[in-house]
Amino acid sequence: MFWDRYRRYGSVFRTMMLGSRIWVVTDLDALRGPLRDEGAYLEVPFPTFQRLVAAESFLNRPGVHGPWRKIFSATLAPPRLAAMVPEITQLMKSHLSKWEPQGQVAIFRAARVMGVDLAVDVILDIKLSDGTDRAWVKSQVEDYLDGLYGLPLNLPGSTLAKALAARAKLVEVFLRQPDVAATQAQFVQEWEAIGKSPQAYAAAVLDQHTSAGDKAAGAAEEAGASEKAAAAATEATRGSRPAVLAPSIMTAQLMGRAMLKPSELEDGAMSLLHMLVASADTTRFALFNTWALLAMSPRVQDKLYQEQQKVLAEYGEEISYAATCHMPYMDATLKECMRLLPASAGGIRKLTADMQVGSYTIPAGEYVWYHAGLMHYLDPVCWDGDTSVDVPAHMDWQNSFEVAFRPERWLSEETRPRYMFTFGTGAHLCIGMNLVYLEVKLLLSMVLRKYRLRLRTPDMLLRCERLFPFFLPAKGTDTVLLEPR
Ligand code: HEM
């Protein structure tokens, strides 16, 4: 969406976005420091986002981000991902069983529902042991998410007002859950015992994580055992040790928040909310964008179908984690979808020191943005540097779809794109990336083995009403037909 500005102004220009002034910068040399948290820190400037998420973030505290990241990453390491497969598959099958009798799905809405379900039921695995209605909780999560990038007007009925009310209700519900309270209480004890040191805490958690249990699970998985067996191996070994500092997203989050202020019960609830923000709608757009592009390409669907036939012959009907690791064309397709229609807009940094971009100086205090979509226009392998074209061929899905959408480009070293900014880059590279790829692969494998996908409104993407912060299809245009093979 910034290509024309780039053509006119080059590698740095200013823009207004949702009421905030931001500098779009494409010069990777200039960005190198900020992307390492040098002379800048990660902050989303949008007023609604700041109001609903948090004013201060532990991600910017020196000495905290590294240990926090280690714990978080450990919770999504391959053996953990393998253990999540049965649950993800079951959840997706239940969605699919609702689409199949209709022979179609309104994918924009369906992707939102699935994104929220995956976040609440699988990624955060939120237990509601007090009998609170799960569907109601998810509706509140949706209201909360809807307010993040809206107008900063807190008037009755506005998306922000609804989101603030939903946040209050969700915090209240989460606080009532024995699980949240127990984890927080255990965390406080262990945190104090360990001297409130993030490094020591992370070391203890990792020590547990890289235990015999996880190694056994990893080995079981590599040897082709089912995910259940891999998960059981983890649990069995874990169960025989004293229970200390189990690695989880919530423990990582609690530790981070404890560095901002003494840990309170509310931190457990806020940790869950923050992770809903990181995972629910991002997953939604990974699903939506991928389906939209695939439904426009019978050619790519056929190649994926052929690959699935091979996977089926080798690994059987049930799609295991091991099977998902042997789908090179699927991998290439997902990367191509995330290159052509990124599910995020990259990342924003607030400068703490002046930033030099060529002959321009952006003063400290300003925001700079590496914009994923624009960066992909400038890929040194795909683009020859010609700014006279209206849209470079590798991005021109509107006018020459088959030339732009080519998963094959990822399969050879000469044509493989060098830029992939959809999941960020540098110190804050997305931790959920492999999980998202796994989720989309599982869904597409299930669907494409049985169906061809086709858009009922072939120009659905062209008719989108809004492109930022995400695609918003015109009403009634997002139906994908499921045509049996
Ligand atoms: C298609 C789906 C997703 C996309 C496109 C995406 C995109 C991103 C991007 C662009 C960043 C870097 C932001 C920056 O540089 O300012 C990021 C960071 C992050 N993502 Fe994701 N994300 C996705 C899914 C997820 C999921 C499912 C999770 C959780 C399980 C997750 C957890 C995180 C976390 C914790 C960070 C911060 C990492 C750090 O600060 O070190 N993401 N993501």
XYZ file of C-alpha atoms and ligand atoms in Angstrom:
528
model
C 0.000 0.000 0.000
C 3.061 2.275 0.276
C 4.607 1.442 -3.080
C 3.636 4.771 -4.653
C 5.063 6.689 -1.707
C 8.269 4.686 -1.992
C 8.514 5.514 -5.704
C 8.115 9.195 -4.917
C 10.183 9.584 -1.755
C 12.541 6.599 -1.569
C 13.599 4.713 1.532
C 12.110 7.037 4.154
C 8.802 8.897 4.287
C 6.310 10.034 6.853
C 2.719 8.911 7.175
C -0.230 9.229 9.549
C -1.771 5.961 10.695
C -4.750 5.681 13.061
C -3.963 9.132 14.417
C -0.214 8.545 14.914
C 2.716 9.995 12.976
C 5.078 7.272 11.821
C 8.139 7.144 9.562
C 8.175 4.259 7.129
C 11.787 3.181 6.658
C 12.972 0.549 4.169
C 16.730 1.015 4.571
C 17.840 -2.144 6.362
C 21.232 -0.678 7.307
C 19.486 2.168 9.089
C 17.035 -0.229 10.711
C 19.699 -2.630 11.936
C 20.177 -0.928 15.341
C 16.459 -0.444 16.139
C 15.744 -4.036 15.152
C 18.288 -5.076 17.791
C 16.671 -2.744 20.348
C 19.572 -0.302 20.026
C 18.468 3.331 20.022
C 14.815 2.248 19.945
C 12.248 0.041 21.634
C 9.147 -1.795 20.540
C 5.977 0.216 21.057
C 2.672 0.274 19.192
C 1.649 3.955 19.078
C -2.063 3.572 18.311
C -4.072 5.103 21.181
C -6.723 2.363 21.288
C -4.072 -0.344 21.366
C -2.165 1.402 24.146
C -5.322 1.864 26.172
C -6.442 -1.751 25.826
C -3.146 -3.588 26.047
C -0.670 -1.854 28.328
C 1.081 1.408 28.813
C 4.419 -0.108 29.764
C 5.918 -3.275 28.373
C 8.505 -5.535 29.948
C 9.780 -6.312 26.439
C 11.764 -3.101 26.657
C 13.394 -3.787 30.017
C 17.081 -4.605 29.617
C 17.845 -8.092 30.891
C 14.201 -9.232 30.791
C 13.404 -9.725 27.125
C 16.091 -12.397 26.558
C 15.110 -14.685 29.464
C 11.393 -14.160 28.771
C 11.917 -15.071 25.141
C 13.794 -18.236 26.075
C 10.944 -19.481 28.250
C 8.300 -18.536 25.699
C 10.178 -20.168 22.823
C 10.627 -23.353 24.835
C 6.863 -23.675 25.165
C 6.553 -23.790 21.387
C 9.556 -26.008 20.618
C 8.974 -28.956 18.224
C 8.058 -31.590 20.879
C 5.491 -29.176 22.297
C 4.105 -28.437 18.861
C 3.901 -32.158 18.185
C 1.931 -32.640 21.391
C -0.552 -29.944 20.297
C -1.387 -31.600 16.976
C -4.250 -33.888 18.151
C -6.013 -31.010 19.863
C -5.588 -28.639 16.929
C -6.788 -31.339 14.530
C -9.847 -32.083 16.618
C -10.753 -28.417 16.823
C -10.385 -27.982 13.076
C -12.424 -31.093 12.333
C -15.280 -29.691 14.398
C -15.186 -26.466 12.332
C -14.971 -28.395 9.093
C -17.950 -30.514 10.033
C -20.030 -27.314 10.136
C -18.807 -26.104 6.729
C -19.093 -29.397 4.880
C -22.902 -29.840 4.883
C -23.220 -26.353 3.355
C -20.531 -27.065 0.753
C -19.126 -23.614 1.466
C -17.740 -21.342 4.148
C -17.773 -17.595 4.705
C -14.045 -17.546 5.304
C -13.584 -14.096 6.811
C -15.902 -14.845 9.719
C -14.859 -18.513 9.925
C -11.182 -17.556 10.180
C -11.944 -15.163 13.056
C -13.864 -17.840 14.955
C -11.124 -20.381 14.376
C -8.403 -17.899 15.392
C -10.181 -17.201 18.674
C -10.889 -20.893 19.295
C -7.258 -21.834 18.692
C -6.030 -19.050 20.958
C -8.430 -19.747 23.843
C -8.664 -23.543 23.660
C -5.237 -24.623 22.416
C -2.545 -21.944 22.703
C -3.583 -20.609 26.093
C -5.640 -23.644 27.030
C -7.845 -21.517 29.266
C -9.703 -23.630 31.816
C -13.046 -22.312 32.977
C -13.513 -24.475 36.018
C -16.166 -22.237 37.581
C -18.669 -23.184 34.882
C -18.475 -19.848 33.019
C -19.896 -20.251 29.529
C -17.042 -20.703 27.050
C -18.982 -19.263 24.116
C -19.700 -16.111 26.116
C -16.008 -15.760 27.003
C -15.100 -16.026 23.329
C -17.657 -13.371 22.403
C -16.006 -11.071 24.948
C -12.597 -11.889 23.459
C -13.942 -10.816 20.062
C -15.268 -7.521 21.443
C -11.888 -6.927 23.053
C -9.985 -7.633 19.822
C -12.360 -5.467 17.776
C -11.385 -2.397 19.785
C -7.617 -2.655 19.306
C -7.336 -0.709 16.062
C -10.566 1.280 16.100
C -11.320 4.936 16.666
C -10.109 6.219 20.049
C -13.623 7.276 21.052
C -14.906 5.958 24.336
C -18.582 6.710 23.665
C -21.491 4.399 24.498
C -21.679 1.678 21.864
C -18.268 2.485 20.290
C -15.870 -0.382 19.616
C -13.477 1.047 22.213
C -16.197 1.238 24.882
C -17.228 -2.345 24.140
C -13.610 -3.483 24.195
C -12.918 -1.818 27.554
C -16.041 -3.429 29.033
C -15.035 -6.808 27.583
C -11.541 -6.463 29.021
C -12.947 -5.812 32.493
C -15.271 -8.825 32.244
C -12.507 -11.105 30.960
C -10.098 -10.073 33.711
C -12.820 -10.771 36.262
C -13.531 -14.218 34.797
C -9.859 -15.154 34.556
C -9.251 -14.019 38.124
C -11.968 -16.376 39.336
C -10.234 -19.395 37.810
C -8.410 -21.549 40.365
C -5.804 -22.364 37.727
C -4.833 -18.737 37.204
C -4.673 -18.050 40.934
C -2.685 -21.241 41.605
C -0.147 -20.553 38.847
C 0.301 -16.989 40.014
C 0.745 -18.046 43.667
C 3.251 -20.743 42.714
C 5.082 -18.291 40.520
C 5.422 -15.736 43.352
C 6.923 -18.381 45.651
C 9.388 -19.622 43.075
C 10.249 -16.116 41.898
C 11.158 -15.043 45.416
C 13.037 -18.271 46.105
C 15.124 -17.709 42.999
C 16.023 -14.162 44.012
C 13.796 -12.413 41.444
C 16.391 -12.894 38.740
C 15.013 -13.374 35.209
C 18.219 -15.097 34.103
C 18.114 -17.580 36.990
C 14.401 -18.156 36.532
C 14.755 -18.823 32.812
C 17.715 -21.129 33.460
C 15.616 -23.156 35.900
C 12.694 -23.374 33.498
C 14.914 -24.363 30.603
C 16.645 -26.942 32.697
C 13.243 -28.550 33.193
C 12.304 -28.122 29.565
C 15.412 -29.699 28.076
C 14.872 -32.581 30.433
C 14.930 -36.257 29.627
C 11.166 -35.937 29.152
C 11.336 -33.556 26.268
C 14.259 -35.383 24.743
C 12.275 -38.623 24.971
C 9.292 -36.884 23.413
C 11.458 -35.480 20.639
C 13.017 -38.865 19.957
C 9.618 -40.577 19.996
C 8.308 -38.053 17.522
C 11.326 -38.306 15.249
C 10.959 -42.048 15.265
C 7.444 -41.539 13.972
C 5.529 -42.237 17.205
C 2.188 -40.506 17.587
C 1.959 -37.088 19.192
C 0.062 -38.628 22.068
C 2.986 -40.947 22.780
C 5.399 -38.015 22.538
C 3.281 -35.979 24.948
C 2.994 -38.934 27.310
C 6.777 -39.320 27.281
C 7.137 -35.690 28.316
C 4.583 -35.955 31.066
C 5.857 -39.269 32.405
C 9.385 -37.998 32.942
C 8.156 -34.671 34.204
C 5.882 -36.364 36.710
C 8.804 -38.175 38.316
C 10.613 -34.922 39.193
C 9.711 -32.380 41.849
C 7.299 -29.917 40.241
C 9.272 -26.747 39.660
C 8.693 -23.899 37.290
C 6.847 -25.562 34.444
C 7.534 -23.663 31.232
C 4.365 -22.099 29.897
C 3.303 -18.930 28.171
C 1.776 -17.787 31.420
C 4.945 -18.309 33.478
C 6.941 -16.412 30.873
C 4.420 -13.588 30.990
C 4.238 -13.557 34.784
C 7.993 -13.272 34.978
C 8.053 -10.383 32.532
C 5.325 -8.527 34.383
C 7.012 -9.136 37.740
C 9.898 -7.015 36.482
C 7.578 -4.027 36.119
C 6.017 -4.212 39.587
C 5.423 -6.716 42.382
C 3.396 -9.593 40.984
C -0.316 -9.386 41.666
C -3.141 -11.757 40.983
C -4.296 -9.552 38.116
C -1.028 -10.226 36.283
C -2.122 -13.781 35.550
C -5.300 -12.505 33.909
C -3.529 -9.757 31.965
C -0.947 -12.268 30.741
C -3.718 -14.274 29.146
C -5.209 -11.196 27.522
C -1.892 -10.104 26.037
C -1.344 -13.464 24.468
C -4.824 -13.398 22.971
C -3.782 -10.172 21.266
C -0.568 -11.754 19.926
C -2.183 -14.929 18.687
C -5.905 -14.706 17.821
C -6.286 -12.225 14.974
C -2.828 -12.858 13.577
C -3.827 -16.498 13.137
C -7.123 -15.357 11.670
C -5.370 -13.443 8.905
C -2.916 -16.227 8.261
C -5.963 -18.432 7.613
C -7.979 -15.880 5.677
C -5.165 -14.655 3.415
C -4.007 -18.172 2.636
C -7.482 -19.394 1.761
C -8.169 -16.348 -0.378
C -5.025 -16.858 -2.472
C -5.382 -20.607 -2.766
C -9.009 -20.372 -3.805
C -7.794 -18.231 -6.703
C -5.266 -20.824 -7.874
C -6.505 -24.229 -9.080
C -2.942 -24.896 -10.276
C -1.402 -24.594 -6.822
C -4.260 -26.556 -5.263
C -3.632 -29.416 -7.668
C 0.049 -29.503 -6.803
C -0.786 -29.500 -3.104
C -3.261 -32.315 -3.696
C -0.569 -34.390 -5.404
C 1.787 -33.771 -2.507
C -0.922 -34.811 -0.055
C -1.351 -38.102 -1.948
C 2.319 -38.845 -1.325
C 2.084 -37.853 2.340
C -1.026 -39.987 2.703
C 0.760 -43.011 1.229
C 3.727 -42.545 3.537
C 2.135 -41.434 6.813
C -1.461 -42.579 6.570
C -4.795 -40.826 7.045
C -4.062 -39.170 10.394
C -1.944 -36.044 9.878
C 0.899 -36.279 12.358
C 3.493 -33.647 13.209
C 6.065 -35.792 11.410
C 3.861 -35.754 8.297
C 3.618 -31.953 8.376
C 7.424 -31.816 8.340
C 7.474 -33.546 4.959
C 5.397 -31.198 2.823
C 7.908 -29.022 0.919
C 5.395 -27.656 -1.574
C 2.968 -26.810 1.234
C 5.812 -25.012 3.066
C 6.604 -23.056 -0.081
C 2.928 -22.189 -0.605
C 2.452 -20.852 2.901
C 5.573 -18.720 2.650
C 4.380 -17.434 -0.717
C 0.983 -16.514 0.751
C 2.641 -14.682 3.644
C 4.963 -12.888 1.213
C 2.246 -11.759 -1.162
C -0.462 -10.955 1.399
C 1.298 -10.604 4.753
C -0.852 -11.354 7.803
C 0.860 -8.514 9.669
C 2.097 -5.045 8.855
C 5.583 -5.647 10.296
C 6.641 -3.741 13.404
C 7.047 -0.295 14.884
C 9.814 1.097 17.086
C 10.010 4.257 19.158
C 13.385 5.940 18.738
C 15.416 6.766 21.838
C 18.239 8.192 19.708
C 18.291 10.065 16.400
C 18.199 7.740 13.418
C 20.121 8.435 10.226
C 18.549 7.253 6.959
C 20.751 8.443 4.093
C 20.797 12.224 4.389
C 17.702 12.322 6.630
C 17.741 12.407 10.393
C 14.663 11.124 12.199
C 14.744 12.595 15.701
C 14.545 10.569 18.914
C 10.971 10.221 20.149
C 9.556 9.517 16.681
C 8.128 6.160 15.573
C 9.621 4.166 12.715
C 7.910 1.324 10.901
C 9.331 -1.528 8.867
C 6.319 -2.348 6.754
C 6.225 -6.045 5.830
C 4.259 -5.605 2.601
C 6.443 -2.785 1.287
C 9.640 -4.627 2.176
C 8.441 -7.571 0.094
C 8.113 -5.270 -2.926
C 11.818 -4.505 -2.546
C 13.077 -8.075 -2.310
C 16.542 -8.112 -3.946
C 15.933 -11.482 -5.607
C 12.397 -10.886 -6.902
C 12.727 -7.237 -7.889
C 15.136 -5.675 -10.387
C 14.990 -2.189 -8.848
C 12.711 -0.710 -11.533
C 10.482 1.924 -9.924
C 8.864 2.952 -13.204
C 6.367 0.051 -13.068
C 2.974 0.533 -11.448
C 3.458 -2.686 -9.464
C 6.460 -5.031 -9.694
C 5.462 -8.386 -11.231
C 6.218 -10.431 -8.086
C 3.638 -8.424 -6.110
C 1.029 -7.815 -8.778
C -1.644 -10.297 -7.708
C -4.345 -7.893 -8.916
C -3.312 -7.892 -12.595
C -1.119 -10.931 -13.184
C -1.975 -13.382 -10.473
C -0.215 -16.434 -11.903
C 3.067 -14.521 -12.255
C 2.867 -13.068 -8.759
C 1.671 -16.140 -6.867
C 4.385 -18.717 -7.420
C 5.216 -21.017 -4.505
C 7.903 -22.535 -6.760
C 10.089 -19.472 -6.221
C 10.806 -20.763 -2.680
C 12.075 -24.115 -3.934
C 15.348 -23.095 -5.529
C 18.245 -21.153 -4.090
C 18.401 -18.764 -7.082
C 14.762 -17.704 -6.925
C 14.122 -17.952 -3.163
C 13.033 -14.523 -1.869
C 15.404 -12.987 0.638
C 12.835 -10.842 2.429
C 10.190 -12.255 4.733
C 9.013 -9.656 7.212
C 5.514 -10.954 7.933
C 6.702 -12.434 11.220
C 9.062 -9.586 11.962
C 12.824 -9.756 12.103
C 15.660 -9.208 14.554
C 15.315 -9.360 18.318
C 11.508 -9.595 18.274
C 11.004 -12.177 15.542
C 7.594 -13.793 16.101
C 7.730 -16.698 18.537
C 4.451 -18.144 17.270
C 5.554 -18.461 13.622
C 6.083 -22.233 13.565
C 2.836 -22.805 15.414
C 0.895 -20.748 12.893
C 2.485 -22.552 9.955
C 1.616 -25.840 11.622
C -2.005 -24.804 12.134
C -2.510 -23.638 8.567
C -0.819 -26.762 7.218
C -3.066 -29.032 9.243
C -6.226 -27.297 8.076
C -5.207 -27.162 4.428
C -4.059 -30.783 4.413
C -7.419 -31.878 5.773
C -9.388 -29.754 3.339
C -7.402 -30.116 0.128
C -7.367 -33.914 0.337
C -11.136 -33.781 -0.133
C -12.054 -30.517 -1.819
C -11.194 -27.951 -4.435
C -11.555 -24.386 -3.143
C -13.164 -21.694 -5.274
C -14.210 -18.126 -4.490
C -17.872 -17.488 -5.225
C -16.904 -13.853 -5.824
C -13.678 -14.270 -7.808
C -12.567 -10.654 -7.266
C -13.213 -10.736 -3.519
C -9.758 -9.378 -2.659
C -9.986 -6.556 -5.198
C -13.301 -5.516 -3.720
C -12.003 -5.370 -0.145
C -13.311 -2.307 1.629
C -10.204 -1.776 3.703
C -6.608 -2.955 3.584
C -5.240 -1.709 6.920
C -4.764 -2.966 9.575
C -6.153 -5.973 7.732
C -8.238 -7.009 4.720
C -11.924 -6.340 5.178
C -13.948 -8.007 2.411
C -17.110 -6.343 1.152
C -20.196 -7.861 2.736
C -21.201 -11.214 1.284
C -18.121 -11.608 -0.937
C -16.022 -13.964 1.201
C -17.696 -17.295 0.426
C -15.317 -20.106 -0.469
C -16.987 -23.062 -2.182
C -15.834 -26.546 -1.161
C -16.115 -28.650 -4.314
C -15.576 -32.386 -3.710
C -12.659 -33.907 -5.646
C 0.138 -15.313 11.194
C 0.247 -15.182 12.486
C 1.223 -14.255 13.132
C 1.861 -13.174 12.590
C 1.743 -12.630 11.178
C 2.695 -12.622 13.629
C 3.508 -11.527 13.450
C 4.410 -11.055 14.382
C 5.327 -9.957 14.165
C 5.415 -9.120 12.896
C 6.062 -9.819 15.284
C 7.184 -8.805 15.499
C 6.614 -7.457 15.854
C 7.654 -6.374 15.878
O 8.750 -6.503 15.311
O 7.332 -5.327 16.435
C 5.601 -10.815 16.230
C 6.096 -10.965 17.501
C 5.566 -11.859 18.396
N 4.616 -12.837 18.167
Fe 3.653 -13.168 16.440
N 2.549 -13.347 14.764
C 1.658 -14.365 14.518
C 1.221 -15.333 15.396
C 1.628 -15.444 16.689
C 1.154 -16.440 17.625
C 0.144 -17.538 17.309
C 1.795 -16.189 18.799
C 1.677 -16.918 20.117
C 1.612 -18.179 20.260
C 2.680 -15.070 18.604
C 3.498 -14.538 19.553
C 4.371 -13.497 19.331
C 5.216 -12.947 20.380
C 5.250 -13.385 21.820
C 5.960 -11.913 19.790
C 6.971 -10.996 20.464
C 8.349 -11.566 20.363
C 9.385 -10.691 21.020
O 9.096 -9.541 21.345
O 10.498 -11.185 21.227
N 2.555 -14.645 17.310
N 4.598 -11.568 15.649
